[in-house]
PDB file of C-alpha atoms in Angstrom:
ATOM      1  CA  UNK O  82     164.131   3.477 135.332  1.00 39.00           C
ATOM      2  CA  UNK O  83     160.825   3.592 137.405  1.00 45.00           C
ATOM      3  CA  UNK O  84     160.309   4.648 140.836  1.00 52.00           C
ATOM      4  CA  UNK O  85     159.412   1.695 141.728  1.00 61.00           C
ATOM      5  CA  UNK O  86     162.267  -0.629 140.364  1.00 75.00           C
ATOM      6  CA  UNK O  87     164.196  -0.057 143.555  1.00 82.00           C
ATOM      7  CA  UNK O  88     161.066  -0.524 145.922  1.00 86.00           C
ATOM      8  CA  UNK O  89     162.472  -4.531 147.124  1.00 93.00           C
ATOM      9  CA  UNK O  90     165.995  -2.796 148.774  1.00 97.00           C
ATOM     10  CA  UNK O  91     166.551  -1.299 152.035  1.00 98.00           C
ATOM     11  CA  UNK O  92     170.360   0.364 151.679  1.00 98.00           C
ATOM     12  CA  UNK O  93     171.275   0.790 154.913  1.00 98.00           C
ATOM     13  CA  UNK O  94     174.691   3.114 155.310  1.00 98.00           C
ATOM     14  CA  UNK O  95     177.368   3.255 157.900  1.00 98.00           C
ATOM     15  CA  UNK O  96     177.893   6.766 158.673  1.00 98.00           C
ATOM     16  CA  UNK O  97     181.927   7.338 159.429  1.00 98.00           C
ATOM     17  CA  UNK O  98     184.433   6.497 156.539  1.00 98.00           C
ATOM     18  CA  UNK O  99     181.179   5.638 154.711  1.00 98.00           C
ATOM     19  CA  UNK O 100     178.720   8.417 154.276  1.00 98.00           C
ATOM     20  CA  UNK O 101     181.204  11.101 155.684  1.00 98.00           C
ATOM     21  CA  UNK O 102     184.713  10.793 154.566  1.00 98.00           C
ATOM     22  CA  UNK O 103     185.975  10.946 158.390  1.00 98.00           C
ATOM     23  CA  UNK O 104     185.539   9.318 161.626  1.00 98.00           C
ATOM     24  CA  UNK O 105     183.183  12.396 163.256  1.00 98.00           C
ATOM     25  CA  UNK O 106     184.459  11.868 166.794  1.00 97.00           C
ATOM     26  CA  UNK O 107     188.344  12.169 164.942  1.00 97.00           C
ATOM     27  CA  UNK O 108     187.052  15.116 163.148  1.00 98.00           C
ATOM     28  CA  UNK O 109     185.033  17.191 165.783  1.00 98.00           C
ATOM     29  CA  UNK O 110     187.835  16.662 168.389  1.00 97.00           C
ATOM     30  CA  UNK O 111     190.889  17.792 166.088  1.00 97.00           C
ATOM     31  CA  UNK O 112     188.886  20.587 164.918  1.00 97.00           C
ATOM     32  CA  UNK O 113     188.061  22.089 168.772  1.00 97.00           C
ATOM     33  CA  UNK O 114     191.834  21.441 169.456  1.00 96.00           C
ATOM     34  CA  UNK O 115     191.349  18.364 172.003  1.00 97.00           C
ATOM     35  CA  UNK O 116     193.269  15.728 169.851  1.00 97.00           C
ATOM     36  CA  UNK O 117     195.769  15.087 172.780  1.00 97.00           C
ATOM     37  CA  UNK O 118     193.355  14.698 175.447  1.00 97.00           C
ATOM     38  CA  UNK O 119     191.407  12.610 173.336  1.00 97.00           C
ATOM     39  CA  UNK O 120     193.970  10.191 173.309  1.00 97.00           C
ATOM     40  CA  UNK O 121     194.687   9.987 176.834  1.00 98.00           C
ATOM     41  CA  UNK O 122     191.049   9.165 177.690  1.00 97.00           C
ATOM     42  CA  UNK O 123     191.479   6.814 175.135  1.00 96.00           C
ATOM     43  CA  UNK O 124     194.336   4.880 177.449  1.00 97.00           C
ATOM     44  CA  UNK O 125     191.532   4.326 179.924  1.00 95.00           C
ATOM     45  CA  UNK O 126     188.131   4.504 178.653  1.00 94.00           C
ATOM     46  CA  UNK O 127     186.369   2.507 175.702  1.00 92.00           C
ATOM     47  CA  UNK O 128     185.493   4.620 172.752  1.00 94.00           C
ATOM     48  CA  UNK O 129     181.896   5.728 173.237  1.00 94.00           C
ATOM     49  CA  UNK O 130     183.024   6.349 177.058  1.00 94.00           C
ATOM     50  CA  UNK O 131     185.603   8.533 176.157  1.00 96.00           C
ATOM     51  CA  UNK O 132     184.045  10.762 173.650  1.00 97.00           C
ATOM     52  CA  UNK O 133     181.324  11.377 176.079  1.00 97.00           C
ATOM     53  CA  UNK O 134     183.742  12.405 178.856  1.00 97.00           C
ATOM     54  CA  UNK O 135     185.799  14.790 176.129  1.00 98.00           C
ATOM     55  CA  UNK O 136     182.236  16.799 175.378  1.00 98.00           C
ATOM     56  CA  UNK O 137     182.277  16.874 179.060  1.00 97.00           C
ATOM     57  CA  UNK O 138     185.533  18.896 179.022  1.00 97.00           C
ATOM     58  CA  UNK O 139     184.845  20.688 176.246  1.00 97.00           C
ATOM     59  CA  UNK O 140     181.736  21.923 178.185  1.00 97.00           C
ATOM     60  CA  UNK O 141     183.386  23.048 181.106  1.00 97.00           C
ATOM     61  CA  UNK O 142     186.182  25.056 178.599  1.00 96.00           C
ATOM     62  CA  UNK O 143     183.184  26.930 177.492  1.00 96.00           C
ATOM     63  CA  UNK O 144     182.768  25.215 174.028  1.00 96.00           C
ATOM     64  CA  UNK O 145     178.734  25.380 172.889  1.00 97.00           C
ATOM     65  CA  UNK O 146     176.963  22.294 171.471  1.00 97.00           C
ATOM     66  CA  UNK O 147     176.394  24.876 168.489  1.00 97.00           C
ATOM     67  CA  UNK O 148     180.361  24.821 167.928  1.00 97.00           C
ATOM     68  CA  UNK O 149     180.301  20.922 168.011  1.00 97.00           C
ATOM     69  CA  UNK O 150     177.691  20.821 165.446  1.00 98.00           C
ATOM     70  CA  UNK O 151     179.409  23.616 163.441  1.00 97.00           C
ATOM     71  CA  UNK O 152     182.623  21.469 163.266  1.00 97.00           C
ATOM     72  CA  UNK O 153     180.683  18.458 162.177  1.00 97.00           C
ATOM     73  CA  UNK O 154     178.760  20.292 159.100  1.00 97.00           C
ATOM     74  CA  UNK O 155     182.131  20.537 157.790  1.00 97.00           C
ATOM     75  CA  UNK O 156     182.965  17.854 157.548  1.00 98.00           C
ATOM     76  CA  UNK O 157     183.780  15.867 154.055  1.00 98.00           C
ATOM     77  CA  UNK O 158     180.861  14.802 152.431  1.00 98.00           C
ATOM     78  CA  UNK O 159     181.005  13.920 148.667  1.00 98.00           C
ATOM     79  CA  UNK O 160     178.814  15.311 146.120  1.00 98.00           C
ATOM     80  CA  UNK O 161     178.902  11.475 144.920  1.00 98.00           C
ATOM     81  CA  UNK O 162     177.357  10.553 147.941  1.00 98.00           C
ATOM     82  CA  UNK O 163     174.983  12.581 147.971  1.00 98.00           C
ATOM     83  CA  UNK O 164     174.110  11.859 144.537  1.00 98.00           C
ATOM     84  CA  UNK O 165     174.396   8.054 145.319  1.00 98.00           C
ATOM     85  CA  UNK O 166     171.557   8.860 148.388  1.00 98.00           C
ATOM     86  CA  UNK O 167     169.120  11.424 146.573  1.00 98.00           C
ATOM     87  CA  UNK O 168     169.068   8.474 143.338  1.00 98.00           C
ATOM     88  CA  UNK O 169     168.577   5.350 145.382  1.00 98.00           C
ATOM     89  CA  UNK O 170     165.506   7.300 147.116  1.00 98.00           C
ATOM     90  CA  UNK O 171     164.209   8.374 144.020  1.00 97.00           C
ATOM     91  CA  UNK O 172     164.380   4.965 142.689  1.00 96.00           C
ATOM     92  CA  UNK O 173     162.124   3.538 145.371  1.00 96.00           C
ATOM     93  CA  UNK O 174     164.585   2.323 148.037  1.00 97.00           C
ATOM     94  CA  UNK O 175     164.251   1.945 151.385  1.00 97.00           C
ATOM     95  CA  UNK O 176     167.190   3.861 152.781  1.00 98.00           C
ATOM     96  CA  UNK O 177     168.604   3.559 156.672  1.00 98.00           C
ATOM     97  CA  UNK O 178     171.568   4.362 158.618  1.00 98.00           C
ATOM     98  CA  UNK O 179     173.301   2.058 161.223  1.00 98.00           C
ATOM     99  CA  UNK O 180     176.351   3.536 162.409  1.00 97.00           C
ATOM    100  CA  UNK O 181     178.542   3.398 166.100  1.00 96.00           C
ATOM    101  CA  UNK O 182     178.865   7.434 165.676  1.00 96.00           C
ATOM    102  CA  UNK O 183     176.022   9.306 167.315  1.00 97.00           C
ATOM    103  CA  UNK O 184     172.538  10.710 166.666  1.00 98.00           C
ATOM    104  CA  UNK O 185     174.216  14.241 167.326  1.00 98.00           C
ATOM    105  CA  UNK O 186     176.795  14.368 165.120  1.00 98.00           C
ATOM    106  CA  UNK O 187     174.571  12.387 162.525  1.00 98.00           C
ATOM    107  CA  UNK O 188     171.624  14.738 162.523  1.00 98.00           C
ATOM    108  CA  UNK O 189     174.310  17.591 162.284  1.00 98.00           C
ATOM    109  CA  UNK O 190     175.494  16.730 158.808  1.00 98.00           C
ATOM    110  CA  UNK O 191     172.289  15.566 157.445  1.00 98.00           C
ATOM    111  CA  UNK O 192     170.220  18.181 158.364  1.00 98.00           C
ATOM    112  CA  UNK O 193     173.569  20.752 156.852  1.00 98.00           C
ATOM    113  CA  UNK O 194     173.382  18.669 153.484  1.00 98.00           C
ATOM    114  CA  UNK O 195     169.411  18.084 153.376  1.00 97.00           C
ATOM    115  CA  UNK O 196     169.756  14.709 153.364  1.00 98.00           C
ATOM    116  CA  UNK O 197     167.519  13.725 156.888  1.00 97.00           C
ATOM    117  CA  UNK O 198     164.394  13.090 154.983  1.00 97.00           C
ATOM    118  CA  UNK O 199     165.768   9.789 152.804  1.00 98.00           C
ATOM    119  CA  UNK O 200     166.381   7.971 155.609  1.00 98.00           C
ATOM    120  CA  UNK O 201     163.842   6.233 157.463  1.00 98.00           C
ATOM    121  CA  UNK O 202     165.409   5.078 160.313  1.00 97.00           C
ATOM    122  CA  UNK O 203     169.134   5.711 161.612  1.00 98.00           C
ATOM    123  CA  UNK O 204     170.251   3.436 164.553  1.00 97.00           C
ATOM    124  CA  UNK O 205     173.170   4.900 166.542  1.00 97.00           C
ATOM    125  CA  UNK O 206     174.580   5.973 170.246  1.00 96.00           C
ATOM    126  CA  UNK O 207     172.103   8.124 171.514  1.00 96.00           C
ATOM    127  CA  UNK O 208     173.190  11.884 172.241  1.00 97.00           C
ATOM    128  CA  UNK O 209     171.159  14.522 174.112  1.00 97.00           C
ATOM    129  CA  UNK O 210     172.189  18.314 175.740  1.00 97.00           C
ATOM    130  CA  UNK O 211     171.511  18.047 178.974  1.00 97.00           C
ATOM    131  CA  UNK O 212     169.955  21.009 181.156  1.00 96.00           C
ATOM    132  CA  UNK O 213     173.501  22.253 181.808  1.00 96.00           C
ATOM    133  CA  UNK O 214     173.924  22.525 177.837  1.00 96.00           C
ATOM    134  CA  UNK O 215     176.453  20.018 177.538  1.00 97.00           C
ATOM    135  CA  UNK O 216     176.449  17.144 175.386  1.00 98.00           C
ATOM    136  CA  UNK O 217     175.962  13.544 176.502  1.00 97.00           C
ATOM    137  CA  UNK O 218     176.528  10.515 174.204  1.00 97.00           C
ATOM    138  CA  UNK O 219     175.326   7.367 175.591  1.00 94.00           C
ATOM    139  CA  UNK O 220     175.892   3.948 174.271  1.00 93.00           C
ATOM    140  CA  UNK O 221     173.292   1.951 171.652  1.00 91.00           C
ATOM    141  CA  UNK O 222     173.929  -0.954 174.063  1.00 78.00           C
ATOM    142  CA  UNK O 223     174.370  -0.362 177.607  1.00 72.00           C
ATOM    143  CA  UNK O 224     177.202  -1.837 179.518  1.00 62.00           C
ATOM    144  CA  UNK O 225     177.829   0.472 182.160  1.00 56.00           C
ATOM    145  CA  UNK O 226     175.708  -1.321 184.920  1.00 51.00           C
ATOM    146  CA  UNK O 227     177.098  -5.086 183.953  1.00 49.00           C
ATOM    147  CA  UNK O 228     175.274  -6.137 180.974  1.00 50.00           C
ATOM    148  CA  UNK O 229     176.227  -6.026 177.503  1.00 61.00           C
ATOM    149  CA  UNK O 230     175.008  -6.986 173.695  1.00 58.00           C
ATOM    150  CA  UNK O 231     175.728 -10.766 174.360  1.00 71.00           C
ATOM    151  CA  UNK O 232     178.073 -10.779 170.751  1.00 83.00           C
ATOM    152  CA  UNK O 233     181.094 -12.824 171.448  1.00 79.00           C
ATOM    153  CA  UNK O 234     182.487 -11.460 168.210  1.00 80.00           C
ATOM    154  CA  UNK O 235     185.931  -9.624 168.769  1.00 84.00           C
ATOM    155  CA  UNK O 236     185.170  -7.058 166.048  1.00 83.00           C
ATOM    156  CA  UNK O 237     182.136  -5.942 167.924  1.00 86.00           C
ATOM    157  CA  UNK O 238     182.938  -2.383 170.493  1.00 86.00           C
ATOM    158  CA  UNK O 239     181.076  -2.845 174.072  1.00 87.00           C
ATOM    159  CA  UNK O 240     178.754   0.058 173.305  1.00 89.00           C
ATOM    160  CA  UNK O 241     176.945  -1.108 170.010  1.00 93.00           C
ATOM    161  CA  UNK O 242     177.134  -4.646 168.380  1.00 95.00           C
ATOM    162  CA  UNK O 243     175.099  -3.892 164.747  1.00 96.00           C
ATOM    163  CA  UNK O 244     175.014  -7.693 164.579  1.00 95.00           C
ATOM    164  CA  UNK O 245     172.116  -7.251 166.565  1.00 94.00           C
ATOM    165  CA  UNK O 246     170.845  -4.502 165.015  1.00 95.00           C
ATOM    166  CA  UNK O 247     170.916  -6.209 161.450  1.00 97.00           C
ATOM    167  CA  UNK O 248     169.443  -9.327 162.663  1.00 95.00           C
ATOM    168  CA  UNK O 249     166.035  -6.659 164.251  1.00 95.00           C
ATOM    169  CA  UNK O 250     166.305  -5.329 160.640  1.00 97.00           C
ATOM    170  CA  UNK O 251     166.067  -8.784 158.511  1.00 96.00           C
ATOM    171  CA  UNK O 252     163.474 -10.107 161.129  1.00 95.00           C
ATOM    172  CA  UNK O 253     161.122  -6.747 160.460  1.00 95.00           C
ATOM    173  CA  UNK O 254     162.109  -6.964 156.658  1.00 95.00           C
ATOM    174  CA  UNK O 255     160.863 -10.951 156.887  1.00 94.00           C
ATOM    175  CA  UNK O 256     157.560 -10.335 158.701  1.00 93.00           C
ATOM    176  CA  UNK O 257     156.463  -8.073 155.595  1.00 92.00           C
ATOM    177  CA  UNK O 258     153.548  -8.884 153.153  1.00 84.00           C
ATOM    178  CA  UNK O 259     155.093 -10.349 150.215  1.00 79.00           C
ATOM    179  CA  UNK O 260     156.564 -13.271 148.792  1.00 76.00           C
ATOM    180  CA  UNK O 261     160.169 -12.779 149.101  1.00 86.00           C
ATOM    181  CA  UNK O 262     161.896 -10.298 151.560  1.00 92.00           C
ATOM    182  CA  UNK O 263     163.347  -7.258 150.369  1.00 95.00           C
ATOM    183  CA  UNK O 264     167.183  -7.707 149.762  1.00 97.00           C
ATOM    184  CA  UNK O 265     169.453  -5.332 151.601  1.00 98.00           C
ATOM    185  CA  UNK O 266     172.852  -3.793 150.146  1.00 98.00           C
ATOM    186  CA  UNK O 267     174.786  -2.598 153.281  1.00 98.00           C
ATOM    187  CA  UNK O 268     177.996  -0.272 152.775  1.00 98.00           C
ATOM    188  CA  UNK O 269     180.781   0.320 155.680  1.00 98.00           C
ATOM    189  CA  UNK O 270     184.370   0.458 156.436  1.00 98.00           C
ATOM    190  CA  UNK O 271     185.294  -0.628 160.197  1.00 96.00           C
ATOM    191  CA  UNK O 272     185.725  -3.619 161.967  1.00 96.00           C
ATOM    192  CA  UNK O 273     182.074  -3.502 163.693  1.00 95.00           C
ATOM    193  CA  UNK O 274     181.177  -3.538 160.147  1.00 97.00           C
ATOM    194  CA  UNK O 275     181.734  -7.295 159.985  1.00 97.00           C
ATOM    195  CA  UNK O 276     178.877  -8.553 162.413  1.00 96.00           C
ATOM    196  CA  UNK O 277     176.463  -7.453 160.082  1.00 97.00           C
ATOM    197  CA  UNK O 278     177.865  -8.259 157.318  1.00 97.00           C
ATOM    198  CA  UNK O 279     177.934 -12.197 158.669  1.00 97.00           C
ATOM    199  CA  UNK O 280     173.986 -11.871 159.016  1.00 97.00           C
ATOM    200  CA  UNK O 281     173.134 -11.067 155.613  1.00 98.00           C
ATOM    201  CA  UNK O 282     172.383 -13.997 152.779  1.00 97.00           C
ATOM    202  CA  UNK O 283     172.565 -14.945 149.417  1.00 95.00           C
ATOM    203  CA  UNK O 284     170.085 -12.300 148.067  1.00 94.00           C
ATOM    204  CA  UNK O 285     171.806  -9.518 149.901  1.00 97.00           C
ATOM    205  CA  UNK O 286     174.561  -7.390 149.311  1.00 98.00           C
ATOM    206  CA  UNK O 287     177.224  -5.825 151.130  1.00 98.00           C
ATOM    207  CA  UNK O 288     179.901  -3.060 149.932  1.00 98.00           C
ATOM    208  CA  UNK O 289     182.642  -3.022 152.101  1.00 98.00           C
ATOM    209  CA  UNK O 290     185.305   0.072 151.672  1.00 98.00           C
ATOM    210  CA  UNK O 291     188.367  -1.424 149.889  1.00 98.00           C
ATOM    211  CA  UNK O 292     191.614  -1.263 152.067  1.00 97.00           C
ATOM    212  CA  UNK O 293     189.629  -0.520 155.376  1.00 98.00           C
ATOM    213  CA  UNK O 294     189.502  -3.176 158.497  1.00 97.00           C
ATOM    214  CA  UNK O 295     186.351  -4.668 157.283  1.00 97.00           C
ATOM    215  CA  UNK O 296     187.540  -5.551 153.604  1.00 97.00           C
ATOM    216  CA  UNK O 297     190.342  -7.421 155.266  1.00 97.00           C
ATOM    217  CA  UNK O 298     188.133  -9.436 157.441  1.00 96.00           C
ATOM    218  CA  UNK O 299     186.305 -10.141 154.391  1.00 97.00           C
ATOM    219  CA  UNK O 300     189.180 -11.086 152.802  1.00 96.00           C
ATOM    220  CA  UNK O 301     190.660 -12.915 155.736  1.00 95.00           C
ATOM    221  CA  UNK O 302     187.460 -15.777 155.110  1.00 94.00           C
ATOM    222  CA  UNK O 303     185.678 -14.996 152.139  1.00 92.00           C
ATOM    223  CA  UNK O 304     183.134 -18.309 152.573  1.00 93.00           C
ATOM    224  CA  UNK O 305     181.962 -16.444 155.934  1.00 96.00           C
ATOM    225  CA  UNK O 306     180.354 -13.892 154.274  1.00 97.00           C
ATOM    226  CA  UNK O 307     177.100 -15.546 152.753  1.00 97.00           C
ATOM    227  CA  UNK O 308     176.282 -12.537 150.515  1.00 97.00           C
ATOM    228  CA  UNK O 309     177.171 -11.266 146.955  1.00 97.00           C
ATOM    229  CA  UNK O 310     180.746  -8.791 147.467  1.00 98.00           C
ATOM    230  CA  UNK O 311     181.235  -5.508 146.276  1.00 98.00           C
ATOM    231  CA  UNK O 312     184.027  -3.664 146.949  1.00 98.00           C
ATOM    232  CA  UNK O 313     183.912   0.119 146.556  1.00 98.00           C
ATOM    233  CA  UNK O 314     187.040   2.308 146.798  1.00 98.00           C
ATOM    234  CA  UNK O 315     185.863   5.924 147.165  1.00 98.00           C
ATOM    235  CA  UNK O 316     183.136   8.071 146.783  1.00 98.00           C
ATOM    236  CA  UNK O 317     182.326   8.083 143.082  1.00 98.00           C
ATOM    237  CA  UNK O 318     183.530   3.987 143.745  1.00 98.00           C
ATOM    238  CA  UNK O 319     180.439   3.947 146.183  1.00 98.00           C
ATOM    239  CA  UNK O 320     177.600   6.112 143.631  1.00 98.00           C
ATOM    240  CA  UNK O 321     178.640   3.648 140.564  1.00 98.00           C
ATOM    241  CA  UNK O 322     178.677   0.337 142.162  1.00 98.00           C
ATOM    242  CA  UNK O 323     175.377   1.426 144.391  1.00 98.00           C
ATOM    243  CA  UNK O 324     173.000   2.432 141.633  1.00 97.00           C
ATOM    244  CA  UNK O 325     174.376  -1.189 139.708  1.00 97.00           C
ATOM    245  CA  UNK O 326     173.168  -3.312 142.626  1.00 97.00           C
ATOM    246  CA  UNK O 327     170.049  -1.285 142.655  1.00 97.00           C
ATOM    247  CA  UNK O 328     169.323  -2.068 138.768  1.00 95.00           C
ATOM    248  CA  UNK O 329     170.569  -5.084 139.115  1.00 95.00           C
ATOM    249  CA  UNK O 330     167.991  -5.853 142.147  1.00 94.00           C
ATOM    250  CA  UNK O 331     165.725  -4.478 140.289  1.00 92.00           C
ATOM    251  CA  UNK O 332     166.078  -7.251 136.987  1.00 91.00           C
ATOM    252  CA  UNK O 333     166.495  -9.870 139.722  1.00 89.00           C
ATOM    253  CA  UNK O 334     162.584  -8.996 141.176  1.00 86.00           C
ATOM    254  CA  UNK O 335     161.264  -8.275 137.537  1.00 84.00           C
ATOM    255  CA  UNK O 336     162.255 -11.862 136.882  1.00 84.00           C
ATOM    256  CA  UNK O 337     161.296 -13.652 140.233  1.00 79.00           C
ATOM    257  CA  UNK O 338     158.063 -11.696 139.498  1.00 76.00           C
ATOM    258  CA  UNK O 339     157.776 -13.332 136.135  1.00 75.00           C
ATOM    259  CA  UNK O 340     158.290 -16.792 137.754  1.00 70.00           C
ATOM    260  CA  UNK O 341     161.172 -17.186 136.999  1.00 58.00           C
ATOM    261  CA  UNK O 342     161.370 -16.822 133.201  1.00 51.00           C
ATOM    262  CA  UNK O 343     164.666 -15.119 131.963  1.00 48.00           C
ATOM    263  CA  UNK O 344     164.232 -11.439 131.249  1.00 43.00           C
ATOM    264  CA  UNK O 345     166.178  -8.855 129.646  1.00 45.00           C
ATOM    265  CA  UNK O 346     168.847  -7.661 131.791  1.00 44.00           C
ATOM    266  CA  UNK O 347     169.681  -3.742 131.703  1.00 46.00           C
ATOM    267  CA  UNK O 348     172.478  -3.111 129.953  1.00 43.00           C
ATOM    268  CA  UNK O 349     174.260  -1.104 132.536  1.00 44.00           C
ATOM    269  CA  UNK O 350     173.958  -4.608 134.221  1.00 43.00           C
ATOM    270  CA  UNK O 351     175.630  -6.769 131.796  1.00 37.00           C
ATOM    271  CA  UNK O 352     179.176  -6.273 132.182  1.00 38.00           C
ATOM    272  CA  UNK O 353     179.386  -6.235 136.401  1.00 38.00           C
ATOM    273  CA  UNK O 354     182.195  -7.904 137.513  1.00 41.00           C
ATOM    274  CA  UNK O 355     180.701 -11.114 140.005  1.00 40.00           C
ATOM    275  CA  UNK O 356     181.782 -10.854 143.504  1.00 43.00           C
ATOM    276  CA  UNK O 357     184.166 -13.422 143.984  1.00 42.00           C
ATOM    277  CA  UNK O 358     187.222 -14.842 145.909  1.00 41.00           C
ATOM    278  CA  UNK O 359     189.638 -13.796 142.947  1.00 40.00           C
ATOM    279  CA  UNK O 360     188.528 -10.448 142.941  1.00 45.00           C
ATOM    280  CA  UNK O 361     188.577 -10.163 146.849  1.00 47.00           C
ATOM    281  CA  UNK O 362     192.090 -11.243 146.688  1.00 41.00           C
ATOM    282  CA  UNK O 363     193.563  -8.791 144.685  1.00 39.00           C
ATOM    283  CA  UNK O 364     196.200  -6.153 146.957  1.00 38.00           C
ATOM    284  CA  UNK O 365     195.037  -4.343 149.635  1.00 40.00           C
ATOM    285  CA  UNK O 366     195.527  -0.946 149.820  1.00 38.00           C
ATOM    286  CA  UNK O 367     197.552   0.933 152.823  1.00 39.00           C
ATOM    287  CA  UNK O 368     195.197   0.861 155.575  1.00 39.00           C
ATOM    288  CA  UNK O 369     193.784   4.235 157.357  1.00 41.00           C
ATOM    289  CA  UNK O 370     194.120   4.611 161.136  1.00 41.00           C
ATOM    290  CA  UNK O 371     191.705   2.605 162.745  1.00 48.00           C
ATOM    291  CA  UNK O 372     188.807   3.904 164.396  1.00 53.00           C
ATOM    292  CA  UNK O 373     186.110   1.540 165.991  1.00 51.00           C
ATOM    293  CA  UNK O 374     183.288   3.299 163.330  1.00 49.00           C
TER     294      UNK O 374
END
């Protein structure tokens, strides 16, 4: 298909469970041995707090930011994602991560797999080395001093609602030049996957990971969710059904183009399964251990 037959969707990726088959604070703390510690910050200190204290201690036990990053550029990334990533781009899409990881560990694995230049924007917990060399992870949303995001959701961590961050997306998306806005297909896992997913509409799309927290919210109240379901289940799951909603966007602009009139629909098209309550229903798969990403 053309370039430009992908050119009215903006894919925008969660990064842990999603992108990467890990969480990347699980990963880079069980591979520099500070699993235990971990999980007694985690007794006292929300999520984004506590991973920012552990690169504090793994600082002072002499552990280089050029370790952390090591640990994170290996961790699992599927040649079907990557595949799924380099063909949406090269179809025309807009692509865009929005993730509660962290731009360190983010820009780690992109930049090991050559994958930074498809996306055009990733929104995440900011991370910097300070002048001491150690690495600091703040949150996308601060709510150290008293304020917070304002989301009453229960799904949603302090540190990052991406409610908010989807509803800054659509708004920029709807003050474009064009008729219609561009539809978005967003793909995650967690339970701070679910905000978003609440803000999208009928012309959007959203992939959640079969068997993971936010399927089962889906699942939980299927009329919540205002846009079209598709469930993926792993990584070659996640290339097939991907490049389908892409095509499938694609026929759906060809023919609002047209005004309307019916047009021939691709035949890698014709025999998708609709998104629907039945499907949504079937058995859920043994859940993974949670993690807020």
């Amino acid at each position: 298909m053309a370039a430009s037959n992908g050119a009215g969707v903006v894919v925008v990726f969660d990064f842990d469970k999603t992108i990467i088959d890990c969480d990347s604070d699980n990963w880079v703390v069980d591979a520099l041995g500070a699993t235990q510690r971990f999980d007694e910050l985690l007794l006292h200190l929300p999520w984004n707090s506590a991973i920012d204290a552990m690169m504090g201690e793994l600082h002072s036990q002499g552990k280089s930011t050029e370790e952390i990053a090591g640990s994170m550029r290996t961790a699992p990334l599927s040649p079907h994602v990557v595949a799924a990533i380099e063909t949406a781009h090269a179809l025309g899409c807009e692509l865009r991560i929005l993730s509660d990881a962290n731009a360190f560990f983010i820009d780690a694995v992109l930049a090991h797999h050559g994958l930074a230049g498809y996306f055009t924007e990733v929104s995440t917990n900011p991370a910097h080395v300070d002048a001491a060399g150690r690495l600091r992870i703040s949150p996308y949303h601060d709510f150290h001093h008293g304020s917070s995001h304002g989301c009453t959701l229960a799904t949603c961590p302090p540190n990052m609602c991406k409610g908010k961050v989807m509803e800054e997306i659509l708004q920029e998306l709807s003050k474009e030049a064009g008729k219609t806005r561009r539809r978005v297909v967003y793909l995650g896992d967690g339970r701070g996957d679910y905000c978003p997913t609440l803000k999208l509409v009928e012309r959007d799309y959203m992939m959640p990971r079969k068997g993971y927290p936010v399927w089962d919210l889906i699942v939980a109240d299927r009329h919540a969710v205002r846009a079209d379901v598709r469930g993926w289940a792993d990584a070659e799951d996640l290339e097939t059904v991907l490049l389908d909603i892409i095509h499938e966007c694609a026929a759906a602009s060809k023919m609002e183009e047209d005004g309307g009139h019916q047009v021939v629909v691709p035949a890698e098209c014709r025999s998708l399964p609709l998104a629907s309550a039945p499907e949504l229903a079937m058995p859920v798969l043994p859940k993974a251990i949670q993690a807020p990403n």
